[in-house]
Amino acid sequence: MTSVSILGSTGSIGLQTLEVIDAEPERFSVAALSAATSIDQLIAQAKKYRPQLVIVAHERDVQRVQQELPSGCEVACGIDGLVAASALADVTVNAIVGFAGLPVTIATLKAGKRLALANKESLITASPVVERVRRTAGASLLPVDSEHCAIFQCLGASHGKDAQVARLILTASGGPFRGRDAASLEGVTIADALQHPTWSMGPKITVDSSTLMNKGLEVIEAHALFGTPYDQIDVVVHPQSIVHSMVEFTDGTTIAQLSLPDMRLPIGYALSYPDRLQTPFGGLDLLSSSTLTFEPPDRSLFRCLDLAYAAGRLGGAAPAWLSAANEVAVEEFLAGRLEWAQISDVVSSTMDRYVADPLDTVEAVYEADAHSRSAARSVVAGMRRTND
Ligand code: NAD
Ligand code: MG
């Protein structure tokens, strides 16, 4: 039996992780659950799965959760609670959204446990630090992001044999605005941006998919996970979301991973590796599936992709700045205070203020995040003054 801590258990990835556990209950048990909001849902989950530990993000929710939890279930709060949960189980699923997931990534690897990583922001912002803690005895990092799970599977026996890999090819759905021109993107609404054509996900990553920042973050994620140079990481738009990514080898072979777009497959893979689930989430019927097409991304309209490549190539704290500036811009957009087309402007102008910084401690990561957020907020304020 594999025990699993699910941090961010009320979100899109968290809920799908629980569905994987429901499908194979003889195989998995739940050690810890956490959420920042949707506290009723968290309590209901705790009653069903009876974990040892339940973590809330806010002190104001502690007492209520304590009163309603079944016996034997402890409540903890904030980062200390997340850190305790990360050391508790065989596998920790980091399903928190944004930079708030950083303590889980670091603590799980430090504890020498398996990290099933959905929270790409923590790896992107802190990759030099994560690289160090990944070497802890017993620690392993299994990507839950579908593209990286695909690459992990395609690499197979070539893991670590960098000289055999010609390129990683990340696929992108293209998001809801694929094929549009600049004029038709003016004034797109929050609802438009949240209308993803192939995946159903949380709001932040759905907006990131609409700007192609999600793919940009995934390019940096691929570099951090597999050590592949940026010149050997490409992006192709594949609107059907059936090919989840590919590895091209030096002998001309390309290996791809195919399945329906269903996150339960990469989640289950990360939980059960090196075995496989017996449940075919995303299983494919090739004869009934549509044509598979591939096209280049529109880099001039979706500028976030190249902003991410540039930050990745700069290294140091630049990816942390990029990710934080993007979080601020997406929050502002989702709050109705920024136009969709201004998201890339905020990230670009914030990156103009970045001064090279090596970033080698966790404290430095928090500092870089804070500096970038404050730079991004002043960029947003400047834009509002111009708009007024
Ligand atoms: P979501 O918004 O649906 O869920 C986020 C979860 O994190 C919720 O349980 C929420 O309560 C919790 N949370 C939010 N803020 C928090 C904070 N400050 N402290 C502690 N917990 C907090 O997000 P999601 O779509 O499930 O995405 C989670 C992560 O997985 C993101 O990093 C995303 O990029 C990545 N990811 C998601 C998908 C997907 O299909 N949803 C696919 C690939 C990668
Ligand atoms: Mg992805």
CSV table of C-alpha atoms and ligand atoms in Angstrom, one decimal:
chain,number,residue,atom,x,y,z
A,1,MET,CA,0.0,0.0,0.0
A,2,THR,CA,1.4,3.4,-1.0
A,3,SER,CA,0.4,6.3,1.3
A,4,VAL,CA,-0.2,9.6,-0.4
A,5,SER,CA,-0.3,13.2,0.8
A,6,ILE,CA,-2.4,15.4,-1.5
A,7,LEU,CA,-1.7,19.1,-0.9
A,8,GLY,CA,-4.2,21.3,-2.8
A,9,SER,CA,-6.7,18.5,-2.6
A,10,THR,CA,-9.7,20.6,-3.5
A,11,GLY,CA,-8.3,21.8,-6.8
A,12,SER,CA,-8.4,20.3,-10.3
A,13,ILE,CA,-5.3,18.1,-9.8
A,14,GLY,CA,-6.2,17.3,-6.2
A,15,LEU,CA,-9.7,16.0,-7.1
A,16,GLN,CA,-8.3,14.0,-10.0
A,17,THR,CA,-5.7,12.5,-7.6
A,18,LEU,CA,-8.5,11.3,-5.3
A,19,GLU,CA,-10.3,9.8,-8.3
A,20,VAL,CA,-7.1,7.8,-9.1
A,21,ILE,CA,-7.1,6.6,-5.5
A,22,ASP,CA,-10.8,5.7,-5.6
A,23,ALA,CA,-10.1,3.6,-8.7
A,24,GLU,CA,-7.5,1.5,-7.0
A,25,PRO,CA,-8.2,1.7,-3.3
A,26,GLU,CA,-6.3,-1.5,-2.5
A,27,ARG,CA,-3.2,0.2,-3.7
A,28,PHE,CA,-3.3,3.7,-2.2
A,29,SER,CA,-4.2,5.3,1.2
A,30,VAL,CA,-4.5,9.0,2.0
A,31,ALA,CA,-2.1,10.4,4.6
A,32,ALA,CA,-2.8,14.1,4.4
A,33,LEU,CA,-5.1,16.6,2.6
A,34,SER,CA,-4.9,20.4,2.4
A,35,ALA,CA,-6.7,23.4,0.9
A,36,ALA,CA,-6.7,27.2,1.1
A,37,THR,CA,-10.4,27.7,0.3
A,38,SER,CA,-13.4,25.3,-0.2
A,39,ILE,CA,-13.2,24.3,3.4
A,40,ASP,CA,-16.5,22.4,3.4
A,41,GLN,CA,-15.2,20.3,0.6
A,42,LEU,CA,-11.9,19.7,2.5
A,43,ILE,CA,-13.9,18.5,5.6
A,44,ALA,CA,-16.0,16.2,3.4
A,45,GLN,CA,-12.8,14.7,1.9
A,46,ALA,CA,-11.3,14.2,5.4
A,47,LYS,CA,-14.5,12.4,6.5
A,48,LYS,CA,-14.3,10.1,3.5
A,49,TYR,CA,-10.5,9.4,3.4
A,50,ARG,CA,-9.6,9.7,7.2
A,51,PRO,CA,-6.1,11.1,6.7
A,52,GLN,CA,-3.7,11.6,9.7
A,53,LEU,CA,-3.3,15.3,8.9
A,54,VAL,CA,-5.5,18.0,7.4
A,55,ILE,CA,-3.9,21.4,6.6
A,56,VAL,CA,-5.6,24.7,6.1
A,57,ALA,CA,-3.9,27.8,4.8
A,58,HIS,CA,-5.6,30.3,7.1
A,59,GLU,CA,-5.7,30.4,10.9
A,60,ARG,CA,-9.4,31.5,10.8
A,61,ASP,CA,-10.4,28.0,9.5
A,62,VAL,CA,-8.5,25.9,12.1
A,63,GLN,CA,-11.1,25.8,14.8
A,64,ARG,CA,-14.0,24.9,12.5
A,65,VAL,CA,-12.1,22.1,10.8
A,66,GLN,CA,-11.0,20.8,14.2
A,67,GLN,CA,-14.6,20.5,15.4
A,68,GLU,CA,-15.8,18.7,12.4
A,69,LEU,CA,-13.0,16.2,11.7
A,70,PRO,CA,-13.2,12.5,12.6
A,71,SER,CA,-11.2,11.3,15.5
A,72,GLY,CA,-7.5,10.5,14.8
A,73,CYS,CA,-7.3,13.3,12.3
A,74,GLU,CA,-5.1,16.3,13.3
A,75,VAL,CA,-5.3,19.8,11.9
A,76,ALA,CA,-2.4,22.0,11.1
A,77,CYS,CA,-2.1,25.4,9.5
A,78,GLY,CA,0.1,27.1,6.9
A,79,ILE,CA,3.6,26.3,5.8
A,80,ASP,CA,4.5,24.3,9.0
A,81,GLY,CA,1.5,22.1,8.3
A,82,LEU,CA,2.5,21.6,4.7
A,83,VAL,CA,6.1,20.8,5.6
A,84,ALA,CA,4.9,18.2,8.2
A,85,ALA,CA,2.6,16.6,5.6
A,86,SER,CA,5.4,16.4,3.0
A,87,ALA,CA,7.5,14.2,5.2
A,88,LEU,CA,4.5,11.9,6.2
A,89,ALA,CA,3.7,9.8,3.2
A,90,ASP,CA,5.5,7.6,0.6
A,91,VAL,CA,4.4,10.1,-2.1
A,92,THR,CA,3.4,13.7,-1.9
A,93,VAL,CA,1.3,15.2,-4.7
A,94,ASN,CA,2.1,18.9,-4.9
A,95,ALA,CA,-1.3,20.1,-6.4
A,96,ILE,CA,-1.1,23.7,-4.9
A,97,VAL,CA,-1.3,26.5,-7.5
A,98,GLY,CA,1.5,29.0,-7.9
A,99,PHE,CA,4.5,30.0,-5.8
A,100,ALA,CA,2.7,28.9,-2.6
A,101,GLY,CA,3.6,25.4,-3.5
A,102,LEU,CA,7.4,25.9,-2.9
A,103,PRO,CA,7.6,24.6,0.7
A,104,VAL,CA,6.0,21.3,-0.4
A,105,THR,CA,8.5,20.7,-3.2
A,106,ILE,CA,11.5,21.5,-1.0
A,107,ALA,CA,10.3,19.6,2.1
A,108,THR,CA,9.2,16.4,0.3
A,109,LEU,CA,12.6,16.1,-1.4
A,110,LYS,CA,14.5,17.0,1.7
A,111,ALA,CA,12.6,14.3,3.6
A,112,GLY,CA,13.9,11.8,1.0
A,113,LYS,CA,10.4,11.0,-0.4
A,114,ARG,CA,8.8,10.9,-3.8
A,115,LEU,CA,7.4,14.2,-5.1
A,116,ALA,CA,4.6,13.9,-7.7
A,117,LEU,CA,4.9,17.4,-9.0
A,118,ALA,CA,2.0,19.2,-10.6
A,119,ASN,CA,3.1,22.6,-9.1
A,120,LYS,CA,5.5,23.6,-11.9
A,121,GLU,CA,5.9,27.1,-10.4
A,122,SER,CA,8.0,25.8,-7.5
A,123,LEU,CA,10.5,24.0,-9.8
A,124,ILE,CA,10.7,26.9,-12.2
A,125,THR,CA,11.3,29.6,-9.5
A,126,ALA,CA,13.8,27.5,-7.4
A,127,SER,CA,15.4,25.1,-9.8
A,128,PRO,CA,19.0,25.5,-8.4
A,129,VAL,CA,17.8,24.8,-4.9
A,130,VAL,CA,15.5,22.0,-6.0
A,131,GLU,CA,18.4,20.5,-7.9
A,132,ARG,CA,20.4,20.2,-4.7
A,133,VAL,CA,17.6,18.7,-2.5
A,134,ARG,CA,16.7,16.3,-5.3
A,135,ARG,CA,20.0,14.5,-4.4
A,136,THR,CA,18.8,13.7,-0.9
A,137,ALA,CA,19.0,9.9,-0.4
A,138,GLY,CA,15.6,8.3,-1.3
A,139,ALA,CA,14.2,11.5,-2.9
A,140,SER,CA,12.7,11.3,-6.4
A,141,LEU,CA,10.8,13.8,-8.5
A,142,LEU,CA,8.1,12.4,-10.9
A,143,PRO,CA,6.5,15.1,-13.1
A,144,VAL,CA,2.7,15.2,-13.2
A,145,ASP,CA,2.5,17.8,-15.9
A,146,SER,CA,1.3,15.8,-18.9
A,147,GLU,CA,4.1,16.9,-21.3
A,148,HIS,CA,6.8,16.1,-18.8
A,149,CYS,CA,5.3,12.8,-17.8
A,150,ALA,CA,5.3,12.1,-21.6
A,151,ILE,CA,8.9,13.0,-22.0
A,152,PHE,CA,9.8,11.0,-18.9
A,153,GLN,CA,8.1,7.9,-20.5
A,154,CYS,CA,9.6,8.6,-24.0
A,155,LEU,CA,13.2,8.8,-22.6
A,156,GLY,CA,12.9,5.3,-21.2
A,157,ALA,CA,16.2,3.6,-21.2
A,158,SER,CA,17.9,6.8,-22.5
A,159,HIS,CA,17.4,8.6,-19.1
A,160,GLY,CA,20.6,10.4,-18.3
A,161,LYS,CA,22.2,9.6,-21.7
A,162,ASP,CA,22.0,13.3,-22.8
A,163,ALA,CA,24.2,12.7,-25.9
A,164,GLN,CA,21.5,10.5,-27.4
A,165,VAL,CA,18.8,13.1,-27.2
A,166,ALA,CA,18.5,15.5,-30.2
A,167,ARG,CA,15.5,17.5,-29.0
A,168,LEU,CA,12.5,17.5,-26.7
A,169,ILE,CA,9.3,18.5,-28.5
A,170,LEU,CA,6.6,19.9,-26.1
A,171,THR,CA,3.1,19.9,-27.6
A,172,ALA,CA,0.7,22.7,-26.9
A,173,SER,CA,-3.0,22.8,-27.5
A,174,GLY,CA,-2.7,26.4,-28.6
A,175,GLY,CA,-5.4,27.4,-26.1
A,176,PRO,CA,-8.7,29.1,-26.8
A,177,PHE,CA,-7.2,31.9,-29.0
A,178,ARG,CA,-5.2,29.7,-31.5
A,179,GLY,CA,-5.5,31.1,-35.0
A,180,ARG,CA,-6.7,34.6,-33.8
A,181,ASP,CA,-5.1,37.9,-34.9
A,182,ALA,CA,-4.2,40.8,-32.7
A,183,ALA,CA,-7.4,42.8,-33.6
A,184,SER,CA,-9.7,40.0,-32.6
A,185,LEU,CA,-7.9,39.5,-29.3
A,186,GLU,CA,-8.6,43.0,-28.1
A,187,GLY,CA,-11.1,43.0,-25.3
A,188,VAL,CA,-11.4,39.3,-24.9
A,189,THR,CA,-13.2,38.5,-21.6
A,190,ILE,CA,-12.2,36.4,-18.6
A,191,ALA,CA,-14.9,33.9,-19.7
A,192,ASP,CA,-13.3,33.7,-23.2
A,193,ALA,CA,-9.8,33.0,-21.6
A,194,LEU,CA,-11.2,30.3,-19.3
A,195,GLN,CA,-12.7,28.4,-22.2
A,196,HIS,CA,-10.0,25.8,-22.8
A,197,PRO,CA,-10.6,23.7,-25.9
A,198,THR,CA,-9.3,20.3,-24.6
A,199,TRP,CA,-8.4,20.4,-20.9
A,200,SER,CA,-10.5,21.3,-17.8
A,201,MET,CA,-8.1,22.9,-15.3
A,202,GLY,CA,-7.9,25.5,-12.5
A,203,PRO,CA,-8.3,29.2,-13.5
A,204,LYS,CA,-4.6,30.2,-13.3
A,205,ILE,CA,-3.2,27.5,-15.6
A,206,THR,CA,-6.2,28.0,-18.0
A,207,VAL,CA,-5.3,31.6,-18.4
A,208,ASP,CA,-1.6,30.6,-18.7
A,209,SER,CA,-2.6,28.3,-21.6
A,210,SER,CA,-4.5,31.1,-23.3
A,211,THR,CA,-1.3,33.3,-23.4
A,212,LEU,CA,1.1,30.4,-24.0
A,213,MET,CA,2.9,31.3,-20.8
A,214,ASN,CA,2.0,27.8,-19.6
A,215,LYS,CA,4.0,26.4,-22.4
A,216,GLY,CA,6.8,28.9,-21.7
A,217,LEU,CA,6.8,27.8,-18.0
A,218,GLU,CA,6.9,24.2,-19.2
A,219,VAL,CA,10.0,24.8,-21.4
A,220,ILE,CA,11.8,26.0,-18.2
A,221,GLU,CA,10.3,23.0,-16.3
A,222,ALA,CA,11.7,20.6,-19.0
A,223,HIS,CA,15.1,22.2,-18.8
A,224,ALA,CA,15.1,21.9,-15.0
A,225,LEU,CA,13.8,18.3,-15.0
A,226,PHE,CA,15.9,16.8,-17.8
A,227,GLY,CA,18.9,19.2,-18.0
A,228,THR,CA,18.2,19.6,-21.8
A,229,PRO,CA,19.7,22.9,-23.2
A,230,TYR,CA,17.1,25.4,-24.4
A,231,ASP,CA,18.3,25.2,-28.0
A,232,GLN,CA,17.1,21.5,-27.9
A,233,ILE,CA,13.6,22.2,-26.5
A,234,ASP,CA,11.0,23.0,-29.1
A,235,VAL,CA,7.3,23.7,-28.9
A,236,VAL,CA,4.7,22.6,-31.5
A,237,VAL,CA,1.0,23.3,-31.4
A,238,HIS,CA,-1.1,20.2,-31.6
A,239,PRO,CA,-4.7,21.2,-31.1
A,240,GLN,CA,-6.1,17.7,-30.5
A,241,SER,CA,-4.0,17.2,-27.3
A,242,ILE,CA,-3.5,13.5,-28.0
A,243,VAL,CA,0.3,13.5,-28.4
A,244,HIS,CA,1.5,14.8,-25.0
A,245,SER,CA,5.1,15.4,-26.0
A,246,MET,CA,7.9,13.7,-27.9
A,247,VAL,CA,11.6,13.0,-27.7
A,248,GLU,CA,13.7,13.0,-30.9
A,249,PHE,CA,16.9,10.9,-30.7
A,250,THR,CA,20.2,11.4,-32.5
A,251,ASP,CA,19.5,8.5,-34.8
A,252,GLY,CA,16.4,10.2,-36.2
A,253,THR,CA,13.9,8.2,-34.1
A,254,THR,CA,11.1,10.2,-32.5
A,255,ILE,CA,9.1,8.6,-29.6
A,256,ALA,CA,5.8,10.1,-28.6
A,257,GLN,CA,3.3,9.4,-25.8
A,258,LEU,CA,-0.3,9.3,-26.8
A,259,SER,CA,-3.5,9.2,-24.8
A,260,LEU,CA,-6.7,11.2,-24.5
A,261,PRO,CA,-6.3,14.4,-22.5
A,262,ASP,CA,-6.9,13.1,-19.0
A,263,MET,CA,-4.7,14.2,-16.1
A,264,ARG,CA,-5.5,11.0,-14.2
A,265,LEU,CA,-3.0,9.2,-16.4
A,266,PRO,CA,0.1,11.3,-15.5
A,267,ILE,CA,-1.1,11.5,-11.9
A,268,GLY,CA,-1.5,7.7,-11.7
A,269,TYR,CA,1.9,7.2,-13.4
A,270,ALA,CA,3.6,9.4,-10.9
A,271,LEU,CA,1.9,7.5,-8.0
A,272,SER,CA,2.6,4.0,-9.2
A,273,TYR,CA,6.0,4.3,-11.0
A,274,PRO,CA,7.8,2.1,-11.9
A,275,ASP,CA,4.6,0.0,-12.1
A,276,ARG,CA,1.5,1.1,-14.0
A,277,LEU,CA,-2.1,1.5,-13.0
A,278,GLN,CA,-4.5,-1.2,-14.0
A,279,THR,CA,-7.1,1.5,-14.9
A,280,PRO,CA,-6.7,2.9,-18.4
A,281,PHE,CA,-7.4,6.6,-17.8
A,282,GLY,CA,-7.2,8.3,-21.2
A,283,GLY,CA,-7.0,5.1,-23.1
A,284,LEU,CA,-7.1,5.7,-26.8
A,285,ASP,CA,-9.1,4.2,-29.7
A,286,LEU,CA,-6.9,5.1,-32.7
A,287,LEU,CA,-9.5,4.1,-35.2
A,288,SER,CA,-12.1,6.5,-33.8
A,289,SER,CA,-9.8,9.4,-33.0
A,290,SER,CA,-9.5,12.4,-35.3
A,291,THR,CA,-6.5,13.4,-37.5
A,292,LEU,CA,-3.5,14.5,-35.6
A,293,THR,CA,-2.1,17.9,-36.8
A,294,PHE,CA,0.9,20.0,-35.8
A,295,GLU,CA,1.7,23.6,-36.5
A,296,PRO,CA,4.2,26.2,-35.2
A,297,PRO,CA,3.2,28.6,-32.4
A,298,ASP,CA,2.4,32.2,-33.3
A,299,ARG,CA,5.3,33.7,-31.3
A,300,SER,CA,4.6,37.3,-32.2
A,301,LEU,CA,1.1,37.3,-30.9
A,302,PHE,CA,1.7,35.0,-27.9
A,303,ARG,CA,4.8,36.8,-26.6
A,304,CYS,CA,4.9,35.0,-23.3
A,305,LEU,CA,6.5,31.9,-24.9
A,306,ASP,CA,9.6,33.8,-25.9
A,307,LEU,CA,9.7,35.8,-22.7
A,308,ALA,CA,9.9,32.5,-20.9
A,309,TYR,CA,12.7,31.2,-23.2
A,310,ALA,CA,14.6,34.4,-22.5
A,311,ALA,CA,14.2,34.1,-18.7
A,312,GLY,CA,15.2,30.5,-18.8
A,313,ARG,CA,18.3,31.3,-20.8
A,314,LEU,CA,19.2,34.1,-18.3
A,315,GLY,CA,18.9,31.6,-15.5
A,316,GLY,CA,19.6,32.6,-11.9
A,317,ALA,CA,16.5,34.4,-10.5
A,318,ALA,CA,15.1,35.3,-13.9
A,319,PRO,CA,12.6,32.4,-14.0
A,320,ALA,CA,11.5,33.3,-10.5
A,321,TRP,CA,10.9,36.9,-11.7
A,322,LEU,CA,9.0,35.7,-14.8
A,323,SER,CA,6.7,33.4,-12.8
A,324,ALA,CA,6.0,35.9,-10.1
A,325,ALA,CA,5.3,38.7,-12.6
A,326,ASN,CA,3.0,36.3,-14.5
A,327,GLU,CA,1.1,35.4,-11.2
A,328,VAL,CA,0.5,39.1,-10.5
A,329,ALA,CA,-0.6,39.8,-14.1
A,330,VAL,CA,-3.0,36.8,-14.1
A,331,GLU,CA,-4.5,37.7,-10.7
A,332,GLU,CA,-5.1,41.3,-12.0
A,333,PHE,CA,-6.7,39.9,-15.2
A,334,LEU,CA,-8.9,37.5,-13.3
A,335,ALA,CA,-9.9,40.4,-11.0
A,336,GLY,CA,-11.0,42.3,-14.1
A,337,ARG,CA,-8.4,45.0,-13.6
A,338,LEU,CA,-6.2,44.2,-16.6
A,339,GLU,CA,-6.8,43.4,-20.2
A,340,TRP,CA,-5.8,40.0,-21.5
A,341,ALA,CA,-3.4,41.5,-24.0
A,342,GLN,CA,-1.7,43.4,-21.2
A,343,ILE,CA,-0.6,40.2,-19.4
A,344,SER,CA,2.5,39.8,-21.6
A,345,ASP,CA,3.2,43.6,-21.3
A,346,VAL,CA,3.3,43.3,-17.5
A,347,VAL,CA,5.7,40.3,-17.7
A,348,SER,CA,7.9,42.0,-20.3
A,349,SER,CA,8.1,45.3,-18.5
A,350,THR,CA,8.8,43.5,-15.2
A,351,MET,CA,11.6,41.5,-16.8
A,352,ASP,CA,13.1,44.8,-18.1
A,353,ARG,CA,13.7,45.6,-14.4
A,354,TYR,CA,15.4,42.4,-13.6
A,355,VAL,CA,19.1,42.6,-12.6
A,356,ALA,CA,21.2,39.4,-12.7
A,357,ASP,CA,21.0,37.5,-9.5
A,358,PRO,CA,22.5,34.0,-9.0
A,359,LEU,CA,19.8,32.6,-6.6
A,360,ASP,CA,21.3,29.7,-4.6
A,361,THR,CA,19.3,29.6,-1.4
A,362,VAL,CA,15.6,29.3,-0.5
A,363,GLU,CA,15.8,32.8,1.1
A,364,ALA,CA,17.0,34.2,-2.2
A,365,VAL,CA,14.1,32.6,-4.0
A,366,TYR,CA,11.6,34.3,-1.6
A,367,GLU,CA,13.4,37.6,-2.1
A,368,ALA,CA,13.4,37.3,-5.9
A,369,ASP,CA,9.7,36.5,-5.8
A,370,ALA,CA,8.9,39.5,-3.5
A,371,HIS,CA,11.0,41.9,-5.7
A,372,SER,CA,9.4,40.7,-8.9
A,373,ARG,CA,5.9,41.0,-7.4
A,374,SER,CA,6.5,44.6,-6.3
A,375,ALA,CA,8.0,45.5,-9.7
A,376,ALA,CA,5.0,43.9,-11.5
A,377,ARG,CA,2.6,45.8,-9.2
A,378,SER,CA,4.2,49.1,-10.0
A,379,VAL,CA,4.1,48.2,-13.7
A,380,VAL,CA,0.4,47.4,-13.4
A,381,ALA,CA,-0.2,50.7,-11.5
A,382,GLY,CA,1.6,52.6,-14.3
A,383,MET,CA,-0.6,51.0,-16.9
A,384,ARG,CA,-3.8,51.9,-15.0
A,385,ARG,CA,-2.6,55.6,-14.8
A,386,THR,CA,-2.1,55.5,-18.6
A,387,ASN,CA,-5.5,53.8,-19.2
A,388,ASP,CA,-7.3,56.5,-17.0
B,1,NAD,P1,-6.6,24.8,-8.7
B,1,NAD,O1,-6.7,26.3,-8.6
B,1,NAD,O2,-7.7,24.0,-9.3
B,1,NAD,O3,-6.3,24.2,-7.2
B,1,NAD,C1,-5.3,24.7,-6.4
B,1,NAD,C2,-5.3,24.1,-5.0
B,1,NAD,O4,-4.3,24.7,-4.3
B,1,NAD,C3,-6.6,24.2,-4.2
B,1,NAD,O5,-6.9,23.1,-3.4
B,1,NAD,C4,-6.4,25.4,-3.4
B,1,NAD,O6,-7.2,25.5,-2.2
B,1,NAD,C5,-4.9,25.3,-3.1
B,1,NAD,N1,-4.2,26.6,-2.8
B,1,NAD,C6,-4.4,27.7,-3.5
B,1,NAD,N2,-3.7,28.7,-2.9
B,1,NAD,C7,-3.0,28.2,-1.9
B,1,NAD,C8,-2.1,28.7,-0.9
B,1,NAD,N3,-1.7,30.0,-0.9
B,1,NAD,N4,-1.6,27.8,0.0
B,1,NAD,C9,-2.0,26.5,0.1
B,1,NAD,N5,-2.9,26.0,-0.8
B,1,NAD,C10,-3.4,26.8,-1.8
B,1,NAD,O7,-5.3,24.5,-9.5
B,1,NAD,P2,-4.9,23.3,-10.5
B,1,NAD,O8,-5.4,23.6,-11.8
B,1,NAD,O9,-5.3,22.0,-9.8
B,1,NAD,O10,-3.3,23.4,-10.6
B,1,NAD,C11,-2.5,23.0,-9.5
B,1,NAD,C12,-1.0,23.0,-10.0
B,1,NAD,O11,-0.9,22.0,-11.0
B,1,NAD,C13,-0.6,24.3,-10.8
B,1,NAD,O12,0.7,24.6,-10.5
B,1,NAD,C14,-0.8,23.9,-12.2
B,1,NAD,O13,0.1,24.7,-13.1
B,1,NAD,C15,-0.4,22.5,-12.2
B,1,NAD,N6,-1.0,21.7,-13.3
B,1,NAD,C16,-2.4,21.6,-13.4
B,1,NAD,C17,-3.0,20.9,-14.4
B,1,NAD,C18,-4.5,20.7,-14.5
B,1,NAD,O14,-5.0,19.9,-15.3
B,1,NAD,N7,-5.2,21.4,-13.6
B,1,NAD,C19,-2.2,20.3,-15.4
B,1,NAD,C20,-0.8,20.4,-15.3
B,1,NAD,C21,-0.2,21.1,-14.2
B,2,MG,MG,1.1,20.7,-19.1
